Amino acid sequence: MRQLLRRAGFLAIGAISVLLLGLPGPLLAQSPADSPADMLMLRDWLPAEIQSLVANAYASTAPVRLDGNTLFWVSAPPAPDSDTAPARSAQQRAQIIQTQLYTLARTQPAVPLSVETPDASGSQAVIQAGDQFLMTVTPLDAQLSGMTTPEVRAGALTSIIRNALDRYQQERQPSFLWRQVKFAGAIFAGTLMLSIALASFKRPLKRRRKQLVETRQQLTTPAASDPPSPPTTALRERVVNQQQRRFNEIQRSLLNLAQAILWSTSAVWILGLFPYSRWLQTAILGSLHIPAQMLLVAGLAYAASRLSDVLIDRIFLTLEESARWAPERSQRLTLRFSTFSQVAKSIALTIILTIATATALAVLGIEIAPLLAGAGIIGIAISLASQSLIKDFINGFLILLEDQFGLGDVITVNQVTGLVENLNLRITQIRDTEGRLITVPNGQINMVQNLSKEWSQVDLQVTIAPSANINHAIAIFNQVAHDMSQDPDWQSLILEPPIMLGVDNLNHLGITLRLWIKTQPLQQWKVGRELRKRLKQAFDDSGIPIGIPQEMLQVQLSNREELKRVTKQFED
């Protein structure tokens, strides 16, 4: 494993080194004049509340691009409530300027740029390309860029436009394109190496997942030759196995996500290296603005839910280990911790989904406060219409608080007996002996019979023939039970010495003897089966017959000949 990690580290370092060494110098440098546009781009990713602090949130802005590169931003005042509207919107201004820039870049790339002020007040500045009008710089443009006057802003824009026109010509030279091809190859090679490194981490995780799945199957269906284990131990092993599988799933999901991000980022990066495809990079990044934030929210919610499951399991396992000082209570605490763990996970998931939903609505620009107010009113209406659901939650809370039953208990509720497999605030799921999963709403649970809380008991009744010696049969019965309670293989399952109650019933079947044995939770059936087997062997060795039904048949015959005929039939 260490060699694998070391090899992956070398691959990652080599790939990053290749990417950094192949990065061309001109792409690393940025002109100070680009800062206002970059700040506006950053502002565009911020929430609306923060945007109003950064700049005038009431003004509309639009980017001016050349070859997919954002050069600067232009603005326009918002349209008033009346029918009067500005001559052009920010988007229209940007489109006109872009068209003129492309025309200049293709026909007159070396044309001189100049700044003129039409009026003495300096309220506007005009940028000229030779004797051709290029654009007007307004006071709002200067304000949004953090400059004092339109003339100062126009001077900065002429420098930006000149650099952009020069770069337009430079990026179409064969030497530049060949250098970008080599750099794209370096990016692809580095991405491939990093992807191989990530794949090398995935292989041991897949093997580990296969081992955990096999272990889960063994815990679910243990082999007949395996020694019996206490139910709390088996439950604890299943919880640990589930925790390890979830952590393994988180690791594999993160690696898959890392590979997807790696290849998509590299592809978008390569598109931006060439002037002919950079527009596609800009379009992709622009279209991913909202979806990227939504995917980020969904990914964080998924990771938070999985990590909360692992954290809750670890907390309750730690609490369980700290309770081992009281062996008589530790088994029950194990079942309670498992139950509370399930409920805590469902509550944590609900909280995470609520926060994720509110965040997603905020990303989409939907006001949350009116929704919360409306949700309160709707919640009152729903609560009135769903009183049974509220009853389920209240009863589920009382079941947990009073420890009526928990995960791993065998209960009888509503004439249904089975093992509690799932329990939350709303429902209880029981698996019966035929494998059927029965779901019972907690509000319908009025009376519960818990067959496994703290301890269980074997209530064994055996009927012997009326002709058997009662005292001898009782002595054998009692001796077999005591011998079994002292057997090392069964001693740990039997809590107290057996109690012989004696003769419990007399009827036409025979004499019924009754005995109690107090056992560990859920072990009463196992102990009872073994005791019946031993008792049958002891009765057979002592010649004590098991009781059988007896009936008396009375026949009235009219003469002696008919009596002989019936007697002969019975003898045959």
Coordinates of C-alpha atoms in Angstrom, one line a residue:
M1 CA 0.0 0.0 0.0
R2 CA 2.9 2.4 0.8
Q3 CA 4.5 1.7 -2.6
L4 CA 1.1 2.4 -4.2
L5 CA 0.8 5.7 -2.4
R6 CA 4.4 6.7 -3.2
R7 CA 3.9 5.9 -6.9
A8 CA 0.7 7.9 -7.0
G9 CA 2.4 10.8 -5.3
F10 CA 5.3 10.7 -7.9
L11 CA 2.8 10.6 -10.7
A12 CA 0.9 13.6 -9.3
I13 CA 4.0 15.6 -8.7
G14 CA 5.3 14.8 -12.2
A15 CA 2.0 15.8 -13.8
I16 CA 1.8 19.1 -12.0
S17 CA 5.4 19.8 -12.9
V18 CA 4.7 19.2 -16.5
L19 CA 1.7 21.5 -16.4
L20 CA 3.6 24.3 -14.7
L21 CA 6.7 24.1 -16.9
G22 CA 4.6 24.0 -20.0
L23 CA 2.7 27.1 -19.1
P24 CA 3.6 29.9 -21.5
G25 CA 4.7 33.2 -20.1
P26 CA 2.2 35.5 -21.8
L27 CA -0.7 33.7 -20.4
L28 CA 0.5 34.1 -16.8
A29 CA 0.7 37.8 -17.0
Q30 CA -2.2 40.1 -16.5
S31 CA -2.4 43.8 -17.2
P32 CA -3.5 46.0 -14.3
A33 CA -6.2 47.4 -16.5
D34 CA -7.9 44.0 -16.4
S35 CA -8.6 44.3 -12.7
P36 CA -11.9 46.2 -12.9
A37 CA -13.3 43.6 -15.3
D38 CA -12.1 40.8 -13.1
M39 CA -13.7 42.4 -10.1
L40 CA -16.9 42.6 -12.0
M41 CA -16.7 39.0 -13.0
L42 CA -16.1 38.0 -9.4
R43 CA -19.0 40.2 -8.3
D44 CA -21.3 38.5 -10.8
W45 CA -20.7 35.2 -8.8
L46 CA -21.6 36.8 -5.5
P47 CA -25.1 36.8 -4.0
A48 CA -27.2 39.9 -4.7
E49 CA -26.9 41.2 -1.2
I50 CA -23.1 41.4 -1.5
Q51 CA -23.3 42.7 -5.1
S52 CA -25.1 45.8 -3.8
L53 CA -22.2 46.5 -1.5
V54 CA -19.6 46.0 -4.2
A55 CA -21.2 48.3 -6.9
N56 CA -24.4 49.8 -8.0
A57 CA -26.7 46.8 -8.1
Y58 CA -29.4 48.8 -10.0
A59 CA -27.2 49.2 -13.1
S60 CA -27.1 46.5 -15.7
T61 CA -23.7 45.4 -17.0
A62 CA -22.5 43.3 -19.9
P63 CA -19.0 42.0 -20.9
V64 CA -17.1 43.0 -24.0
R65 CA -15.2 40.0 -25.4
L66 CA -12.6 39.4 -28.1
D67 CA -11.7 35.8 -29.0
G68 CA -13.5 34.7 -25.9
N69 CA -11.4 36.9 -23.6
T70 CA -13.4 39.3 -21.4
L71 CA -11.7 42.7 -22.0
F72 CA -14.0 45.0 -20.0
W73 CA -17.5 45.6 -18.9
V74 CA -20.0 48.3 -20.1
S75 CA -23.0 49.5 -18.2
A76 CA -26.4 51.1 -18.7
P77 CA -28.8 52.6 -16.2
P78 CA -31.9 50.6 -15.4
A79 CA -35.1 51.3 -17.3
P80 CA -37.5 53.5 -15.3
D81 CA -41.0 52.4 -14.4
S82 CA -42.4 54.7 -17.1
D83 CA -42.2 54.0 -20.8
T84 CA -39.0 56.0 -21.1
A85 CA -36.1 53.6 -21.5
P86 CA -32.4 54.1 -22.2
A87 CA -31.3 54.3 -25.8
R88 CA -29.4 51.1 -25.5
S89 CA -29.1 48.4 -22.9
A90 CA -25.7 47.2 -21.6
Q91 CA -26.0 44.0 -23.7
Q92 CA -26.7 46.0 -26.9
R93 CA -23.8 48.3 -26.2
A94 CA -21.5 45.3 -25.6
Q95 CA -22.6 43.6 -28.9
I96 CA -22.0 46.8 -31.0
I97 CA -18.5 47.3 -29.5
Q98 CA -17.6 43.6 -30.0
T99 CA -18.6 43.8 -33.7
Q100 CA -16.5 46.9 -34.2
L101 CA -13.5 45.3 -32.4
Y102 CA -13.6 42.2 -34.5
T103 CA -13.8 44.4 -37.6
L104 CA -10.7 46.3 -36.5
A105 CA -8.8 43.2 -35.5
R106 CA -9.4 41.6 -39.0
T107 CA -8.9 44.8 -41.1
Q108 CA -6.9 47.4 -39.2
P109 CA -5.2 45.8 -36.2
A110 CA -2.5 48.5 -36.0
V111 CA -5.0 51.5 -36.1
P112 CA -4.1 54.2 -33.5
L113 CA -6.6 54.7 -30.7
S114 CA -7.4 58.1 -29.2
V115 CA -9.7 59.6 -26.5
E116 CA -11.8 62.6 -27.2
T117 CA -14.2 64.6 -24.9
P118 CA -17.2 66.0 -26.8
D119 CA -18.1 68.6 -24.2
A120 CA -16.0 70.7 -21.7
S121 CA -17.8 69.2 -18.7
G122 CA -16.2 65.8 -19.3
S123 CA -19.4 63.9 -18.7
Q124 CA -18.6 61.5 -21.5
A125 CA -15.5 60.3 -23.3
V126 CA -15.3 58.9 -26.8
I127 CA -12.7 56.4 -28.0
Q128 CA -11.7 56.7 -31.7
A129 CA -10.0 54.1 -33.9
G130 CA -8.3 56.4 -36.3
D131 CA -11.1 58.6 -37.7
Q132 CA -13.7 55.9 -36.9
F133 CA -16.0 56.0 -33.8
L134 CA -15.4 53.0 -31.5
M135 CA -17.3 53.5 -28.3
T136 CA -18.5 56.0 -25.7
V137 CA -17.5 55.9 -22.0
T138 CA -20.2 57.0 -19.6
P139 CA -19.9 58.2 -16.0
L140 CA -21.6 55.0 -14.9
D141 CA -18.8 53.0 -16.7
A142 CA -16.2 55.0 -14.7
Q143 CA -18.1 54.5 -11.5
L144 CA -18.4 50.8 -11.8
S145 CA -14.7 50.4 -12.6
G146 CA -13.7 52.5 -9.6
M147 CA -12.3 55.4 -11.6
T148 CA -13.0 59.1 -11.1
T149 CA -14.0 60.4 -14.6
P150 CA -15.0 58.9 -18.0
E151 CA -11.8 60.3 -19.5
V152 CA -9.6 58.4 -17.1
R153 CA -11.6 55.2 -17.7
A154 CA -11.3 55.8 -21.5
G155 CA -7.5 56.0 -21.2
A156 CA -7.4 52.7 -19.4
L157 CA -9.7 51.1 -22.0
T158 CA -7.5 52.2 -24.9
S159 CA -4.6 50.3 -23.3
I160 CA -6.8 47.2 -22.9
I161 CA -8.1 47.4 -26.4
R162 CA -4.6 47.9 -27.9
N163 CA -3.3 44.8 -26.0
A164 CA -6.3 42.8 -27.1
L165 CA -5.8 43.7 -30.8
D166 CA -2.1 42.8 -30.6
R167 CA -2.9 39.5 -28.9
Y168 CA -5.5 38.8 -31.6
Q169 CA -2.7 38.9 -34.2
Q170 CA -0.1 37.2 -32.1
E171 CA -2.4 34.2 -31.3
R172 CA -2.9 33.5 -35.0
Q173 CA 0.8 33.1 -35.7
P174 CA 1.9 29.5 -36.5
S175 CA 4.6 29.7 -33.8
F176 CA 2.1 30.5 -31.2
L177 CA -0.4 27.9 -32.3
W178 CA 2.3 25.2 -32.3
R179 CA 3.4 26.2 -28.8
Q180 CA -0.3 25.9 -27.7
V181 CA -0.5 22.5 -29.3
K182 CA 2.5 21.3 -27.2
F183 CA 1.0 22.9 -24.1
A184 CA -2.3 21.1 -24.8
G185 CA -0.4 17.9 -25.1
A186 CA 1.3 18.5 -21.8
I187 CA -2.1 19.1 -20.2
F188 CA -3.5 15.9 -21.7
A189 CA -0.5 13.9 -20.5
G190 CA -0.7 15.4 -17.0
T191 CA -4.4 14.7 -16.9
L192 CA -3.8 11.1 -18.0
M193 CA -1.1 10.6 -15.4
L194 CA -3.3 12.0 -12.6
S195 CA -6.2 9.9 -13.8
I196 CA -4.1 6.8 -13.7
A197 CA -3.0 7.8 -10.2
L198 CA -6.6 8.2 -9.1
A199 CA -7.5 4.8 -10.7
S200 CA -4.7 3.1 -8.8
F201 CA -6.4 4.3 -5.6
K202 CA -9.8 3.0 -6.8
R203 CA -8.7 -0.6 -7.3
P204 CA -7.9 -1.3 -3.6
L205 CA -11.1 0.4 -2.6
K206 CA -13.0 -1.9 -4.9
R207 CA -11.3 -5.0 -3.4
R208 CA -12.1 -3.6 0.0
R209 CA -15.7 -3.1 -0.9
K210 CA -16.0 -6.7 -2.2
Q211 CA -14.5 -8.0 1.1
L212 CA -17.0 -5.9 3.1
V213 CA -19.9 -7.2 1.1
E214 CA -18.8 -10.8 1.7
T215 CA -18.5 -10.0 5.4
R216 CA -22.0 -8.6 5.5
Q217 CA -23.4 -11.7 3.9
Q218 CA -21.6 -13.8 6.4
L219 CA -23.0 -11.7 9.3
T220 CA -26.5 -12.0 7.8
T221 CA -26.4 -15.8 7.2
P222 CA -23.7 -17.3 9.5
A223 CA -22.6 -20.9 8.7
A224 CA -23.9 -23.7 10.8
S225 CA -20.4 -24.6 11.9
D226 CA -19.7 -21.1 13.3
P227 CA -19.9 -20.8 17.1
P228 CA -23.0 -18.9 18.3
S229 CA -22.4 -15.3 19.1
P230 CA -24.5 -13.0 21.4
P231 CA -27.0 -10.9 19.5
T232 CA -25.4 -7.6 20.6
T233 CA -22.1 -8.7 19.3
A234 CA -23.6 -9.6 15.9
L235 CA -25.4 -6.3 15.9
R236 CA -22.3 -4.4 16.7
E237 CA -20.4 -6.2 13.9
R238 CA -23.1 -5.3 11.4
V239 CA -22.9 -1.7 12.5
V240 CA -19.2 -1.6 12.1
N241 CA -19.4 -3.3 8.7
Q242 CA -22.1 -0.8 7.6
Q243 CA -19.9 2.1 8.7
Q244 CA -16.9 0.8 6.8
R245 CA -19.0 0.2 3.7
R246 CA -20.3 3.8 3.8
F247 CA -16.8 5.2 4.3
N248 CA -15.6 3.1 1.4
E249 CA -18.5 4.5 -0.7
I250 CA -17.6 8.1 0.2
Q251 CA -14.0 7.5 -0.9
R252 CA -15.0 5.9 -4.2
S253 CA -17.5 8.6 -4.9
L254 CA -14.9 11.3 -4.2
L255 CA -12.4 9.6 -6.5
N256 CA -15.0 9.3 -9.3
L257 CA -15.9 13.0 -8.8
A258 CA -12.2 14.0 -8.8
Q259 CA -11.7 12.1 -12.1
A260 CA -14.8 13.8 -13.7
I261 CA -13.6 17.2 -12.5
L262 CA -10.1 16.5 -13.7
W263 CA -11.0 15.6 -17.3
S264 CA -13.7 18.3 -17.7
T265 CA -11.4 21.0 -16.3
S266 CA -8.6 19.9 -18.6
A267 CA -11.0 19.9 -21.6
V268 CA -12.2 23.4 -20.9
W269 CA -8.6 24.5 -20.3
I270 CA -7.5 23.2 -23.7
L271 CA -10.4 24.9 -25.4
G272 CA -9.2 28.2 -24.0
L273 CA -5.7 27.8 -25.4
F274 CA -6.7 28.5 -29.0
P275 CA -8.4 31.6 -30.2
Y276 CA -10.7 29.6 -32.5
S277 CA -12.2 27.6 -29.7
R278 CA -11.9 30.0 -26.7
W279 CA -15.5 31.3 -27.4
L280 CA -16.7 27.7 -26.6
Q281 CA -14.8 27.8 -23.3
T282 CA -16.5 31.1 -22.4
A283 CA -19.9 29.7 -23.4
I284 CA -19.4 26.6 -21.3
L285 CA -18.3 28.5 -18.3
G286 CA -21.1 31.0 -18.6
S287 CA -23.7 28.2 -19.0
L288 CA -22.3 26.4 -15.9
H289 CA -22.7 29.4 -13.6
I290 CA -26.0 28.2 -12.0
P291 CA -25.6 24.4 -12.6
A292 CA -22.1 24.4 -11.1
Q293 CA -23.4 26.0 -7.9
M294 CA -26.3 23.6 -7.8
L295 CA -24.0 20.6 -8.3
L296 CA -21.8 22.0 -5.6
V297 CA -24.7 22.2 -3.2
A298 CA -25.8 18.7 -4.1
G299 CA -22.3 17.3 -3.7
L300 CA -21.8 19.0 -0.4
A301 CA -25.2 17.7 0.8
Y302 CA -24.4 14.1 -0.2
A303 CA -21.0 14.3 1.4
A304 CA -22.4 15.8 4.6
S305 CA -25.1 13.1 4.8
R306 CA -22.5 10.3 4.4
L307 CA -20.1 11.9 6.8
S308 CA -22.8 12.4 9.3
D309 CA -23.7 8.7 9.1
V310 CA -20.1 7.8 9.8
L311 CA -19.8 10.3 12.6
I312 CA -23.0 9.2 14.3
D313 CA -21.9 5.5 14.1
R314 CA -18.5 6.4 15.6
I315 CA -20.1 8.4 18.4
F316 CA -22.5 5.6 19.4
L317 CA -19.9 2.9 19.1
T318 CA -17.7 5.0 21.4
L319 CA -20.5 5.3 23.9
E320 CA -21.1 1.6 23.7
E321 CA -17.5 0.8 24.4
S322 CA -17.6 3.1 27.4
A323 CA -20.6 1.2 28.8
R324 CA -18.8 -2.2 29.0
W325 CA -18.1 -1.6 32.7
A326 CA -21.6 -2.8 33.3
P327 CA -22.0 -6.2 31.5
E328 CA -25.5 -6.7 32.7
R329 CA -26.6 -3.4 31.0
S330 CA -24.2 -3.3 28.0
Q331 CA -26.3 -5.6 25.8
R332 CA -29.4 -3.5 26.3
L333 CA -27.4 -0.3 25.8
T334 CA -26.0 -1.7 22.5
L335 CA -29.6 -2.2 21.2
R336 CA -30.6 1.3 22.4
F337 CA -27.5 2.9 20.9
S338 CA -28.3 1.2 17.6
T339 CA -31.9 2.5 17.7
F340 CA -30.9 6.0 18.5
S341 CA -28.2 5.9 15.8
Q342 CA -30.9 5.2 13.2
V343 CA -33.1 8.0 14.4
A344 CA -30.2 10.4 14.7
K345 CA -29.2 9.6 11.1
S346 CA -32.7 10.3 9.8
I347 CA -32.9 13.6 11.7
A348 CA -29.4 14.6 10.4
L349 CA -30.5 13.8 6.9
T350 CA -33.7 15.9 7.3
I351 CA -31.6 18.9 8.5
I352 CA -29.1 18.5 5.7
L353 CA -31.8 18.3 3.0
T354 CA -33.5 21.3 4.5
I355 CA -30.4 23.4 4.4
A356 CA -29.5 22.2 0.9
T357 CA -32.9 23.1 -0.4
A358 CA -32.8 26.6 1.1
T359 CA -29.3 27.1 -0.3
A360 CA -30.4 25.9 -3.8
L361 CA -33.3 28.3 -3.7
A362 CA -31.0 31.1 -2.8
V363 CA -28.7 30.2 -5.7
L364 CA -31.6 30.3 -8.1
G365 CA -32.4 33.8 -6.8
I366 CA -35.7 32.9 -5.1
E367 CA -36.5 34.8 -1.9
I368 CA -36.5 32.4 1.0
A369 CA -38.3 34.6 3.6
P370 CA -41.7 34.7 1.9
L371 CA -41.4 30.9 1.3
L372 CA -40.7 30.4 5.0
A373 CA -43.7 32.5 5.9
G374 CA -45.9 30.6 3.5
A375 CA -44.4 27.3 4.7
G376 CA -45.5 28.1 8.2
I377 CA -49.1 28.7 7.1
I378 CA -49.1 25.6 4.9
G379 CA -47.5 23.6 7.8
I380 CA -50.4 24.6 10.1
A381 CA -52.9 23.4 7.5
I382 CA -51.0 20.2 6.9
S383 CA -50.8 19.5 10.6
L384 CA -54.5 19.8 11.0
A385 CA -55.0 17.4 8.0
S386 CA -52.4 14.9 9.1
Q387 CA -53.0 14.3 12.8
S388 CA -52.3 10.6 12.4
L389 CA -48.8 11.4 11.1
I390 CA -48.2 13.6 14.1
K391 CA -49.5 10.8 16.4
D392 CA -46.9 8.5 14.7
F393 CA -44.1 10.9 15.5
I394 CA -45.2 11.5 19.1
N395 CA -45.6 7.7 19.8
G396 CA -42.3 7.0 18.1
F397 CA -40.6 9.5 20.4
L398 CA -42.2 7.9 23.4
I399 CA -41.1 4.5 22.3
L400 CA -37.5 5.6 22.1
L401 CA -37.7 7.6 25.4
E402 CA -39.3 4.8 27.4
D403 CA -37.2 2.1 25.7
Q404 CA -40.2 0.0 24.9
F405 CA -38.2 -1.8 22.2
G406 CA -35.3 -1.2 19.9
L407 CA -33.4 -2.5 16.9
G408 CA -32.7 -6.2 17.3
D409 CA -35.6 -6.9 19.8
V410 CA -38.2 -9.5 19.1
I411 CA -41.6 -8.1 19.8
T412 CA -45.3 -8.9 19.4
V413 CA -47.4 -6.0 18.3
N414 CA -50.9 -6.1 16.7
Q415 CA -50.8 -9.9 16.6
V416 CA -47.5 -9.8 14.7
T417 CA -44.3 -11.3 16.0
G418 CA -40.9 -10.7 14.5
L419 CA -37.4 -9.0 14.7
V420 CA -37.3 -5.2 14.7
E421 CA -35.2 -4.3 11.7
N422 CA -35.9 -0.6 11.3
L423 CA -37.3 2.0 13.7
N424 CA -37.7 5.7 13.3
L425 CA -40.1 8.3 14.6
R426 CA -42.8 7.3 12.2
I427 CA -42.7 3.6 11.5
T428 CA -41.5 0.3 12.9
Q429 CA -40.5 -2.5 10.5
I430 CA -40.7 -6.1 11.7
R431 CA -39.3 -9.2 10.0
D432 CA -41.4 -12.3 10.9
T433 CA -40.3 -16.0 10.8
E434 CA -41.4 -16.3 7.1
G435 CA -39.2 -13.5 6.0
R436 CA -42.0 -11.0 5.5
L437 CA -41.2 -7.3 6.3
I438 CA -44.1 -5.8 8.1
T439 CA -44.4 -2.1 8.5
V440 CA -46.4 -0.8 11.4
P441 CA -47.1 3.0 12.0
N442 CA -46.0 4.0 15.5
G443 CA -49.4 5.6 16.1
Q444 CA -51.1 2.1 15.8
I445 CA -48.9 0.5 18.5
N446 CA -51.0 0.4 21.6
M447 CA -49.6 -2.7 23.3
V448 CA -46.1 -4.2 22.8
Q449 CA -44.8 -7.6 24.0
N450 CA -41.0 -7.4 24.1
L451 CA -39.6 -11.0 24.1
S452 CA -36.0 -10.0 24.4
K453 CA -35.6 -7.0 26.8
E454 CA -32.9 -7.6 29.4
W455 CA -33.6 -11.3 29.6
S456 CA -35.8 -14.1 28.2
Q457 CA -37.2 -17.3 29.6
V458 CA -37.9 -20.8 28.4
D459 CA -41.4 -22.0 29.5
L460 CA -41.2 -25.7 28.8
Q461 CA -44.2 -28.0 29.3
V462 CA -43.8 -31.8 28.7
T463 CA -46.7 -34.3 28.9
I464 CA -45.9 -37.9 30.0
A465 CA -48.1 -40.9 30.0
P466 CA -50.5 -41.4 33.0
S467 CA -48.8 -44.7 33.8
A468 CA -45.4 -43.1 34.3
N469 CA -43.8 -42.6 37.7
I470 CA -44.3 -38.9 38.4
N471 CA -41.6 -38.5 41.0
H472 CA -39.0 -40.3 38.8
A473 CA -40.0 -38.2 35.8
I474 CA -39.7 -34.9 37.7
A475 CA -36.3 -35.9 39.0
I476 CA -35.0 -36.7 35.5
F477 CA -36.5 -33.6 34.1
N478 CA -34.9 -31.4 36.8
Q479 CA -31.5 -33.2 36.5
V480 CA -31.4 -32.8 32.7
A481 CA -32.1 -29.1 33.0
H482 CA -29.5 -28.6 35.7
D483 CA -26.9 -30.6 33.8
M484 CA -27.5 -28.4 30.8
S485 CA -27.1 -25.2 32.9
Q486 CA -23.7 -26.4 34.0
D487 CA -22.6 -27.4 30.5
P488 CA -19.7 -25.0 29.4
D489 CA -21.3 -24.7 25.9
W490 CA -24.6 -23.5 27.3
Q491 CA -23.7 -22.0 30.7
S492 CA -23.2 -18.5 29.2
L493 CA -26.7 -18.5 27.8
I494 CA -28.5 -19.5 31.0
L495 CA -28.6 -16.8 33.6
E496 CA -30.1 -18.6 36.6
P497 CA -30.6 -22.2 37.8
P498 CA -33.7 -23.9 36.3
I499 CA -36.9 -23.7 38.3
M500 CA -39.0 -26.9 38.3
L501 CA -42.7 -26.0 38.9
G502 CA -43.9 -29.6 39.0
V503 CA -47.2 -31.0 37.7
D504 CA -49.0 -28.3 35.8
N505 CA -52.0 -30.2 34.4
L506 CA -53.7 -33.6 34.4
N507 CA -56.0 -34.6 31.5
H508 CA -56.8 -37.4 29.1
L509 CA -53.4 -36.8 27.4
G510 CA -51.4 -37.5 30.5
I511 CA -49.4 -35.6 33.1
T512 CA -48.0 -32.2 32.2
L513 CA -44.7 -31.2 33.8
R514 CA -43.5 -27.5 33.7
L515 CA -40.1 -25.9 34.0
W516 CA -38.7 -22.4 33.7
I517 CA -35.1 -21.4 32.5
K518 CA -34.0 -17.8 32.5
T519 CA -31.8 -17.1 29.5
Q520 CA -29.9 -14.3 27.7
P521 CA -32.2 -12.2 25.4
L522 CA -33.2 -14.0 22.2
Q523 CA -31.7 -17.3 23.4
Q524 CA -34.8 -18.9 24.8
W525 CA -35.6 -20.7 21.6
K526 CA -32.1 -22.1 21.2
V527 CA -31.9 -23.3 24.8
G528 CA -35.4 -24.7 24.6
R529 CA -34.7 -26.8 21.5
E530 CA -31.5 -28.3 23.1
L531 CA -33.3 -29.1 26.3
R532 CA -36.2 -30.9 24.5
K533 CA -33.6 -33.0 22.7
R534 CA -31.8 -34.0 25.9
L535 CA -35.0 -34.6 27.8
K536 CA -36.4 -37.0 25.1
Q537 CA -33.1 -39.0 25.2
A538 CA -33.3 -39.2 29.0
F539 CA -37.0 -40.3 29.0
D540 CA -36.2 -43.0 26.4
D541 CA -33.3 -44.3 28.5
S542 CA -35.5 -44.4 31.7
G543 CA -38.5 -45.9 30.0
I544 CA -40.8 -42.9 30.6
P545 CA -43.4 -42.7 27.8
I546 CA -44.6 -39.5 26.4
G547 CA -48.3 -38.9 26.8
I548 CA -50.6 -39.8 23.9
P549 CA -54.3 -39.1 23.4
Q550 CA -56.6 -41.8 24.8
E551 CA -60.2 -42.5 23.8
M552 CA -62.9 -45.0 25.0
L553 CA -65.1 -46.8 22.5
Q554 CA -68.4 -48.4 23.7
V555 CA -70.1 -50.9 21.4
Q556 CA -73.5 -52.4 22.2
L557 CA -73.9 -55.9 20.5
S558 CA -77.2 -57.7 20.2
N559 CA -76.0 -61.3 20.3
R560 CA -72.9 -63.5 21.0
E561 CA -72.2 -64.2 17.3
E562 CA -71.8 -60.6 16.5
L563 CA -69.5 -60.1 19.5
K564 CA -67.2 -62.9 18.1
R565 CA -67.2 -61.3 14.7
V566 CA -66.2 -57.9 16.0
T567 CA -63.5 -59.4 18.3
K568 CA -62.0 -61.2 15.4
Q569 CA -61.8 -58.0 13.3
F570 CA -59.9 -56.2 16.1
E571 CA -57.6 -59.2 16.5
D572 CA -56.8 -59.2 12.7

